[in-house]
PDB file of C-alpha atoms in Angstrom:
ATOM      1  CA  UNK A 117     137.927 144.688  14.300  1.00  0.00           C
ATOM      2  CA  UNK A 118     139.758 145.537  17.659  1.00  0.00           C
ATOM      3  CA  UNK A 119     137.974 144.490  20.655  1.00  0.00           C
ATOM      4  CA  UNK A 120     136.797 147.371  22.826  1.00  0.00           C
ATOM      5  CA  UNK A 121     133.183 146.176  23.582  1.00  0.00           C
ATOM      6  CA  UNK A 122     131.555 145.373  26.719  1.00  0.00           C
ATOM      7  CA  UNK A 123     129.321 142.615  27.730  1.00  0.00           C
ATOM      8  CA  UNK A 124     126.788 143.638  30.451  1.00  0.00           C
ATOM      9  CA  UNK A 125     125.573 140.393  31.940  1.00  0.00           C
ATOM     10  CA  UNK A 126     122.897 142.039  34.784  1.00  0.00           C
ATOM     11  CA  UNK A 127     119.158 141.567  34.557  1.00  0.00           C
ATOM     12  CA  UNK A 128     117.281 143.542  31.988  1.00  0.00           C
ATOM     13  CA  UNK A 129     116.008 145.875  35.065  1.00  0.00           C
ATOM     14  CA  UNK A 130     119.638 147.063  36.620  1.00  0.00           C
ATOM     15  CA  UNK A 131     121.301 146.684  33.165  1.00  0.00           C
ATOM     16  CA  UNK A 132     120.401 150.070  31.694  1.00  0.00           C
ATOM     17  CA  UNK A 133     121.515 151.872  34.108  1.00  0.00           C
ATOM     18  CA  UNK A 134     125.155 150.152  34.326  1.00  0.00           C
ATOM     19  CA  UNK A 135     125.397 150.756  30.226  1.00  0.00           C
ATOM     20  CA  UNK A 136     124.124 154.160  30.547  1.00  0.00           C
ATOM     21  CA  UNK A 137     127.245 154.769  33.292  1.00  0.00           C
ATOM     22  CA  UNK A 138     129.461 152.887  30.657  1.00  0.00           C
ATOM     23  CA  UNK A 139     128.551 155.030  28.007  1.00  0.00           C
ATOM     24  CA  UNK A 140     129.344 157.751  29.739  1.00  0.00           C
ATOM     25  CA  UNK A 141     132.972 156.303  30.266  1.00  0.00           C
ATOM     26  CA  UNK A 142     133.214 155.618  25.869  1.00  0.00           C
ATOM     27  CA  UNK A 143     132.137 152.250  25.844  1.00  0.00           C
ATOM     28  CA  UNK A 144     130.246 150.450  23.786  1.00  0.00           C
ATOM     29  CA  UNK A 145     128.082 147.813  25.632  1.00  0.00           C
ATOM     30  CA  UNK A 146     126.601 144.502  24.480  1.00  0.00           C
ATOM     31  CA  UNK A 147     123.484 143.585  26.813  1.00  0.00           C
ATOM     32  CA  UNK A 148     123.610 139.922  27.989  1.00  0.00           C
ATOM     33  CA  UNK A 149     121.362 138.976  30.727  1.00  0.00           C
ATOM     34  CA  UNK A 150     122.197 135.781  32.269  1.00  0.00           C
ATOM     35  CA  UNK A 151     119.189 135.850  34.647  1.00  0.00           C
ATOM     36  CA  UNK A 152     115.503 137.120  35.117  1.00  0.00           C
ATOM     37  CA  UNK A 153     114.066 138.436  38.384  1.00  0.00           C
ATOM     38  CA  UNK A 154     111.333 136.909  39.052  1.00  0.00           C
ATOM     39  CA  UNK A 155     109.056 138.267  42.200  1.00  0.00           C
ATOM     40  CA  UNK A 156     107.473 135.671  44.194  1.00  0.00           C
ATOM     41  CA  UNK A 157     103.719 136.520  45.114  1.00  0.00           C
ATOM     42  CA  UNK A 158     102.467 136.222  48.109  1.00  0.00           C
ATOM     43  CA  UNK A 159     100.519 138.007  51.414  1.00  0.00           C
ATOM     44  CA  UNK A 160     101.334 141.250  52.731  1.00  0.00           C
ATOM     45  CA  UNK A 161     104.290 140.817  55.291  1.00  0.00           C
ATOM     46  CA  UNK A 162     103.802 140.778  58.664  1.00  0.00           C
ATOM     47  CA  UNK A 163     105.978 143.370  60.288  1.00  0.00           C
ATOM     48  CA  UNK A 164     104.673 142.726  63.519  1.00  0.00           C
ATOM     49  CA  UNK A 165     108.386 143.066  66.109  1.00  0.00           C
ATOM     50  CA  UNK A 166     110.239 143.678  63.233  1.00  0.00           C
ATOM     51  CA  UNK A 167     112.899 146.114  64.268  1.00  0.00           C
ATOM     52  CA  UNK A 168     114.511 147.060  60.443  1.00  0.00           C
ATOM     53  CA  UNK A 169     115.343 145.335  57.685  1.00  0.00           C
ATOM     54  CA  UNK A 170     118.238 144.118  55.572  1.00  0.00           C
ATOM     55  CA  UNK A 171     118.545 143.858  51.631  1.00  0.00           C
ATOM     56  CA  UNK A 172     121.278 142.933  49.382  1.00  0.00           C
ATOM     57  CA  UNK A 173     119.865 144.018  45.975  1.00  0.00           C
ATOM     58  CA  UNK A 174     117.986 146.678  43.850  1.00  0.00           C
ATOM     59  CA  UNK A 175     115.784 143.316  43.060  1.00  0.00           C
ATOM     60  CA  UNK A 176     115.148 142.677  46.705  1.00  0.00           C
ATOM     61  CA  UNK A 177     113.944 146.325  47.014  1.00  0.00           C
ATOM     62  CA  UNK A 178     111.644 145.823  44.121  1.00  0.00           C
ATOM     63  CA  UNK A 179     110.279 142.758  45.922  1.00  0.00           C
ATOM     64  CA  UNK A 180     110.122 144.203  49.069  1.00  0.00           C
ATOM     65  CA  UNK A 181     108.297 147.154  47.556  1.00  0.00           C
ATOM     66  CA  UNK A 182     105.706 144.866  46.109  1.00  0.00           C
ATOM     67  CA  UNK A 183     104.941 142.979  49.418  1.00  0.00           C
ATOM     68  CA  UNK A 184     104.361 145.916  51.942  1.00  0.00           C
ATOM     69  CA  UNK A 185     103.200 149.400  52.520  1.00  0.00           C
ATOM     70  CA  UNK A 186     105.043 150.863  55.355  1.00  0.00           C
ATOM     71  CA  UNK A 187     108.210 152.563  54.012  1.00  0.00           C
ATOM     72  CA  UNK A 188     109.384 154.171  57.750  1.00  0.00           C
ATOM     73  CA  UNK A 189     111.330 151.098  59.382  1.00  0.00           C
ATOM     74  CA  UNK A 190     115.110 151.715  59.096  1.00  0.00           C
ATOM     75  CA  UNK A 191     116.563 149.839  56.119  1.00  0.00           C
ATOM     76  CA  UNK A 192     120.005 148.487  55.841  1.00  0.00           C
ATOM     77  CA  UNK A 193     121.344 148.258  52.386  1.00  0.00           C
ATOM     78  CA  UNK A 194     124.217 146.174  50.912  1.00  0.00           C
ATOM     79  CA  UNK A 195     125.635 149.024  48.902  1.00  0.00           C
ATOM     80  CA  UNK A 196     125.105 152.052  47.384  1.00  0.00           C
ATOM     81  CA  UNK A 197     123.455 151.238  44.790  1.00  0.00           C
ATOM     82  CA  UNK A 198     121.249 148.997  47.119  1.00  0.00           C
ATOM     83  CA  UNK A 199     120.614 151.879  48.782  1.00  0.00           C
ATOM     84  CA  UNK A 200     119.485 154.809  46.091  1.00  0.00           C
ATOM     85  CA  UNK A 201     116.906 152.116  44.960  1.00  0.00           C
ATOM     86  CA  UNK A 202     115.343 151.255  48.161  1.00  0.00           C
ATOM     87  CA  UNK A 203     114.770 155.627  48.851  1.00  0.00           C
ATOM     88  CA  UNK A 204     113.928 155.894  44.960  1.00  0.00           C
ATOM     89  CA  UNK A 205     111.025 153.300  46.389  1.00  0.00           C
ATOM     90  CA  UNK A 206     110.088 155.886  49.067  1.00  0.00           C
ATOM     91  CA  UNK A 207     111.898 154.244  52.277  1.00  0.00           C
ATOM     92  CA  UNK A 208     112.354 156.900  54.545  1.00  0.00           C
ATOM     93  CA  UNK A 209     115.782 156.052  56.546  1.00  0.00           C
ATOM     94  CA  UNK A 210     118.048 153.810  54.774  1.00  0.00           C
ATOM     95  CA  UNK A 211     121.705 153.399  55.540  1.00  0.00           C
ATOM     96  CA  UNK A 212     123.874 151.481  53.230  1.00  0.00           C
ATOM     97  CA  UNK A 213     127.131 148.892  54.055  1.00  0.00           C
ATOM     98  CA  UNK A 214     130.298 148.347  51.809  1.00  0.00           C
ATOM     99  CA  UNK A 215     128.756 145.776  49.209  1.00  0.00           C
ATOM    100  CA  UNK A 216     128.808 142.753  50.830  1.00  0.00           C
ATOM    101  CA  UNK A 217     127.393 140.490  53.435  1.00  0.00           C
ATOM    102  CA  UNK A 218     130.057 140.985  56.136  1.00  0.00           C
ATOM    103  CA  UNK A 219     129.731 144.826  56.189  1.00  0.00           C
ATOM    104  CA  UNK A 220     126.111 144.521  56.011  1.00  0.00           C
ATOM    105  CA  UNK A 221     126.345 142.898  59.199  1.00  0.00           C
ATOM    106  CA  UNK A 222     128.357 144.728  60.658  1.00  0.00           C
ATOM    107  CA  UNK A 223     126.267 147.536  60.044  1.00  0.00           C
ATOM    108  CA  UNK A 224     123.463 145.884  61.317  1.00  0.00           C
ATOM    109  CA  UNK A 225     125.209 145.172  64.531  1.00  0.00           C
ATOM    110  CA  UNK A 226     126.946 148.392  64.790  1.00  0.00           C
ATOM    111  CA  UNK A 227     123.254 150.409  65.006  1.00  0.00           C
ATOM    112  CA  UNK A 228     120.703 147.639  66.068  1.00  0.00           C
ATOM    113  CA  UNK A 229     120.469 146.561  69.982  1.00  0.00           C
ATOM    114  CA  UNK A 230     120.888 143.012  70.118  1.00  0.00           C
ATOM    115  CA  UNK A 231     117.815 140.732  70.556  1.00  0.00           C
ATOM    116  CA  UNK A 232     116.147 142.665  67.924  1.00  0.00           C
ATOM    117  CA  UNK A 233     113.934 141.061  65.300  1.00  0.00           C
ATOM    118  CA  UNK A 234     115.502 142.414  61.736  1.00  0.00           C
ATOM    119  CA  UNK A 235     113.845 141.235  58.512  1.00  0.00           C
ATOM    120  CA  UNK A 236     116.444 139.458  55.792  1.00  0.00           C
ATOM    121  CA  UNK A 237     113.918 140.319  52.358  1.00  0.00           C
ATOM    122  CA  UNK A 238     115.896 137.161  50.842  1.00  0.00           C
ATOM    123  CA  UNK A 239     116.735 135.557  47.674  1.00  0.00           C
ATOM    124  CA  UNK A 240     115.906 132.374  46.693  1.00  0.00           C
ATOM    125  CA  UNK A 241     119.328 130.518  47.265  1.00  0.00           C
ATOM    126  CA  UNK A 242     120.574 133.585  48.963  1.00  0.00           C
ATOM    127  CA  UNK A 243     124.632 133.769  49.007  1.00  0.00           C
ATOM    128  CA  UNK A 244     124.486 135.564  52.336  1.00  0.00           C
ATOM    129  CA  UNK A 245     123.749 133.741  55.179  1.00  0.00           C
ATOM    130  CA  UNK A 246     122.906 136.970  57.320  1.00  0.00           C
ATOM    131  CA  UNK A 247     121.621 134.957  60.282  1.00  0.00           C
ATOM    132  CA  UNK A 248     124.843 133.094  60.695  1.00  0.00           C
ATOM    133  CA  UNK A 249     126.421 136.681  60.401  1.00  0.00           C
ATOM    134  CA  UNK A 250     124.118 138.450  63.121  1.00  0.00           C
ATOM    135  CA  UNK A 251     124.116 135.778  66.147  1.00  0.00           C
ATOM    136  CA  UNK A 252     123.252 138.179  68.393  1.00  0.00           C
ATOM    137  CA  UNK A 253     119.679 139.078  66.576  1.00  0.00           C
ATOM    138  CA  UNK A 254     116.778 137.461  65.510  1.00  0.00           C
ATOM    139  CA  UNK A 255     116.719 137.307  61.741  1.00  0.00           C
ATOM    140  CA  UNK A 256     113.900 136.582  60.033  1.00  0.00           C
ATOM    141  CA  UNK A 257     114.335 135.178  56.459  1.00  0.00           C
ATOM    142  CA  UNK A 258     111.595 136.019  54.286  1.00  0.00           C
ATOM    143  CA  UNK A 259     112.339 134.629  50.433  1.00  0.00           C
ATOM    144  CA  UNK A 260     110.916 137.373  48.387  1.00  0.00           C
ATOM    145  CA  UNK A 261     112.809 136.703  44.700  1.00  0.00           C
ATOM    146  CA  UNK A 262     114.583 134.731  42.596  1.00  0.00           C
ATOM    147  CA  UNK A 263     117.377 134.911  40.072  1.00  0.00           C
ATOM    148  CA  UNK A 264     116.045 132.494  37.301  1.00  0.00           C
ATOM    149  CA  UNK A 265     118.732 131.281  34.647  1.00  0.00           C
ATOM    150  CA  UNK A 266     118.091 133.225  31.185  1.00  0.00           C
ATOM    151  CA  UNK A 267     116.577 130.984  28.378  1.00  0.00           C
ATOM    152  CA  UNK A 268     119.396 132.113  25.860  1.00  0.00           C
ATOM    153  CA  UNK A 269     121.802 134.785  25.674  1.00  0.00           C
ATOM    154  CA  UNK A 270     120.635 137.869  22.703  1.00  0.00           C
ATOM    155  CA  UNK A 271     121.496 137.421  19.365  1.00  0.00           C
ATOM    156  CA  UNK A 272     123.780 140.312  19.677  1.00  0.00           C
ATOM    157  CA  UNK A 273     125.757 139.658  22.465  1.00  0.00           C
ATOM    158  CA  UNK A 274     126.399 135.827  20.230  1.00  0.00           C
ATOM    159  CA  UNK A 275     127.064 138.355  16.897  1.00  0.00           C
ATOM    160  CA  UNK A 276     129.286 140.242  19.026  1.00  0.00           C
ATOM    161  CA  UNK A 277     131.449 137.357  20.634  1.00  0.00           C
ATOM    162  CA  UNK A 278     131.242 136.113  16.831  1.00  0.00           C
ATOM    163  CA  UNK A 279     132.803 138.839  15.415  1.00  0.00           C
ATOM    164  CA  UNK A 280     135.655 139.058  18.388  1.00  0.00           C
ATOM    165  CA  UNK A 281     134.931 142.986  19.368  1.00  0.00           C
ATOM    166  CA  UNK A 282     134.555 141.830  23.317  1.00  0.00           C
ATOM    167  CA  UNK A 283     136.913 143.168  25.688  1.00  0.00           C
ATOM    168  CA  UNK A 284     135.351 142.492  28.853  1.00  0.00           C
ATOM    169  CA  UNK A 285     132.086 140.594  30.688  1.00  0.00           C
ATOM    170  CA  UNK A 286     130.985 142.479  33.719  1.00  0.00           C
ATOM    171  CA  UNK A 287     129.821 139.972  36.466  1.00  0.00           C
ATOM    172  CA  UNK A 288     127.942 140.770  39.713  1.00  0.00           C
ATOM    173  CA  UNK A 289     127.091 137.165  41.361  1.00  0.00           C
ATOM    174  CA  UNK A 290     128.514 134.136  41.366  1.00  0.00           C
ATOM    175  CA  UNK A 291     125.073 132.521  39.976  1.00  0.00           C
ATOM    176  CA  UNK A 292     125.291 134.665  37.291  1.00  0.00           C
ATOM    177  CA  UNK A 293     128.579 133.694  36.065  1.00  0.00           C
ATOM    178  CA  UNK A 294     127.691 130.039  36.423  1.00  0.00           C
ATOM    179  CA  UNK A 295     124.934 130.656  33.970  1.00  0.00           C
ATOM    180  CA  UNK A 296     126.831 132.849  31.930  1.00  0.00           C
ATOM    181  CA  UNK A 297     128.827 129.859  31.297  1.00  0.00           C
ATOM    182  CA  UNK A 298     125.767 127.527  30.729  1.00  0.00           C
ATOM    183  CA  UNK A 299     124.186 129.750  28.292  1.00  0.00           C
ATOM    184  CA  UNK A 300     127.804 130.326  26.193  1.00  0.00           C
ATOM    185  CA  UNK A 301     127.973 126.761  26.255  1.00  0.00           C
ATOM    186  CA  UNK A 302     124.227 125.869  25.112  1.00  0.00           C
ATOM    187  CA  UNK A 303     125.433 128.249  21.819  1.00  0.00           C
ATOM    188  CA  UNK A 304     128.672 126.574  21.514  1.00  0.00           C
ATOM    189  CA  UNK A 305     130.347 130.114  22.369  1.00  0.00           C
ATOM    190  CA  UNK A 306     132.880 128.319  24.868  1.00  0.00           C
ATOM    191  CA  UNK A 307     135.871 128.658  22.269  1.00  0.00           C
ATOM    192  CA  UNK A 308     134.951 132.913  21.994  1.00  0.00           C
ATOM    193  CA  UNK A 309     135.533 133.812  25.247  1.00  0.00           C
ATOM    194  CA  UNK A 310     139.503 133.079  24.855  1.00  0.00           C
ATOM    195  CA  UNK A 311     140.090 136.524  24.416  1.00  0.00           C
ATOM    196  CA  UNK A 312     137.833 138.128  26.183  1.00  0.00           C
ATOM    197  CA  UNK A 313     138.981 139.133  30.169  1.00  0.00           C
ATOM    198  CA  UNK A 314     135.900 138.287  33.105  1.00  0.00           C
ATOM    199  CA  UNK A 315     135.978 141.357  35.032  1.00  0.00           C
ATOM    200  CA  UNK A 316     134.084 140.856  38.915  1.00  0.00           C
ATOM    201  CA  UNK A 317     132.612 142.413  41.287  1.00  0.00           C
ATOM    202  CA  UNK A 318     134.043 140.317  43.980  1.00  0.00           C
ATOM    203  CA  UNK A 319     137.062 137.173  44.387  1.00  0.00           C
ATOM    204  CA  UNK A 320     134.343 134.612  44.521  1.00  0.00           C
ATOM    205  CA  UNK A 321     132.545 135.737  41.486  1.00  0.00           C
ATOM    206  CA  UNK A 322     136.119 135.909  39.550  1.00  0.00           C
ATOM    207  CA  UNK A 323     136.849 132.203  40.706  1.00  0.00           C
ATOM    208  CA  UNK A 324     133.378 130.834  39.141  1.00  0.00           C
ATOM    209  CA  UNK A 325     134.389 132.779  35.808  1.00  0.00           C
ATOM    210  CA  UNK A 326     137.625 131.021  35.863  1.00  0.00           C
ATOM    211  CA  UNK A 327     135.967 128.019  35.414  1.00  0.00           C
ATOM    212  CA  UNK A 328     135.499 129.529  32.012  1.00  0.00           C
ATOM    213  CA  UNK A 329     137.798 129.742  29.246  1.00  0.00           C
ATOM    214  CA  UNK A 330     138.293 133.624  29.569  1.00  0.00           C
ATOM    215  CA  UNK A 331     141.882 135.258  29.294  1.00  0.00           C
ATOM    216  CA  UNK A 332     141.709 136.466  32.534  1.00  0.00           C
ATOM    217  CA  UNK A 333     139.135 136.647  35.129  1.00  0.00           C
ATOM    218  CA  UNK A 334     139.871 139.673  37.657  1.00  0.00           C
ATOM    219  CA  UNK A 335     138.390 140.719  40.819  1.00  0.00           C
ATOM    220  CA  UNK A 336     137.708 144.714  41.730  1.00  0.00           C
ATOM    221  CA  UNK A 337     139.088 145.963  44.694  1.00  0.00           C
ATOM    222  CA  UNK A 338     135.931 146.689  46.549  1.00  0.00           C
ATOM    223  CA  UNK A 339     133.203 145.048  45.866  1.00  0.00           C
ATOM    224  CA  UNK A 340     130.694 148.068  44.104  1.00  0.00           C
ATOM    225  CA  UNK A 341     130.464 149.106  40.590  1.00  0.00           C
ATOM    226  CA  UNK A 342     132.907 152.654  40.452  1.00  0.00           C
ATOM    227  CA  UNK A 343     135.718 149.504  41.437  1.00  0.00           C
ATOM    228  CA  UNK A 344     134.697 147.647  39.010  1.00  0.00           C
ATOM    229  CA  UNK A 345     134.643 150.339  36.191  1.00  0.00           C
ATOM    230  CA  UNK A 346     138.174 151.359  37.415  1.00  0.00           C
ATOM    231  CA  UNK A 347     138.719 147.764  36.372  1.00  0.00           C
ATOM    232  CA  UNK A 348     137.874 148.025  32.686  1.00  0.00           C
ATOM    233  CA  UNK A 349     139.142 151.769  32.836  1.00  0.00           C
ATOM    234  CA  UNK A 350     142.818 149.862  33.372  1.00  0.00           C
ATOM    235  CA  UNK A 351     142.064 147.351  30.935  1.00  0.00           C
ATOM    236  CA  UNK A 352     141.493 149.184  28.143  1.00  0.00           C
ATOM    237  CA  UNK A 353     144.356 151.242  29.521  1.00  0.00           C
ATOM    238  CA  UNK A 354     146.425 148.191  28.809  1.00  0.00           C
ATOM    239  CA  UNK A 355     145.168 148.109  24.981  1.00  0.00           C
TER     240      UNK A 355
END
């Protein structure tokens, strides 16, 4: 059977709507979560000085979300797609940076006076280190959410790696590559993945897949989601 299938390795939560945009495109996706969100409980925040805040995923919006009620401070998303969930939560004024933690911060310092107190709704482990990025502020770190390795990968994406119909395996983090390869080599998968290509949101997520026994692992040329479609787009191109 001629491979043409795509393995979507996103949490259960953002994964729909990525296959549902694949679908669109004529592919055939294969869900394989490599992580689980999982929201870390705690108090209300205290907003008290806080002048905005930053987030770098749909997940940290969801967190966020859970852990206060005010929705009218400015909010300064990663990305796009950041962004549409974070006003789908009800935030009121949300601007949105190129997808990653540079532009973020340059955002950040582009609209925010210095001095002022902006609230980082964090991962645990985060990859940015905003603080470092925004000298000139106060950033307050708040760990909201974790990432949390996946148990096992589905039967189906296994069936389908199996039966050699995978073209591609999206990847949006670093972590989740590195557990991609974990859980592919709890199942004894390792040897499937020769012909399948790592396709990445970013260069540093496409150097932890090549750590991995895929045919190629390839970085988009921006670092959002319509880049890395264009990516598989000239893939399949290539037949």
């Amino acid at each position: 059977m001629k491979r043409g299938r795509v393995l979507v390795t996103r949490p259960e939560g953002q994964a729909a709507a990525t296959m549902a945009a694949l679908a669109a495109r004529g592919f055939d996706c294969v869900a394989a979560p490599a992580t689980v969100f999982e929201n870390l409980p705690g108090p209300p925040l205290d907003l008290a000085g806080i002048a905005g805040i930053a987030v770098t995923s749909a997940n940290g919006v969801a967190a966020l979300a859970a852990r206060m009620a005010r929705r009218d401070l400015p909010l300064f998303a990663v990305g796009e797609a950041t962004a549409t969930a974070a006003r789908t939560a009800g935030f009121a004024t949300v601007t949105a940076a190129a997808g990653d933690g540079a532009s973020l911060a340059r955002l950040i310092a582009g609209v925010a006076p210095v001095c002022e107190t902006i609230l980082y709704a964090a991962p645990e482990d985060a990859a940015v280190d905003l603080a470092a990025l925004l000298p000139d502020h106060a950033v307050r770190r708040t760990v909201l959410y974790r990432m949390a390795p996946a148990r096992s990968l589905p039967a189906e994406a296994l069936a389908a790696l199996d039966d050699g119909t995978i073209l591609a395996a999206l990847f949006y983090s670093v972590r989740t590559a590195q557990h991609f390869g974990q859980l592919v080599s709890q199942a004894n998968r390792l040897p499937a993945l020769q012909g399948v290509a790592a396709l990445c949101l970013s260069e540093p997520i496409a150097a932890a897949a090549r750590a991995l026994p895929f045919s190629a692992a390839r970085a988009a040329v921006r670092p959002d989601e319509a880049a890395l479609f264009d990516l598989l787009e000239a893939l399949r191109a290539e037949g």
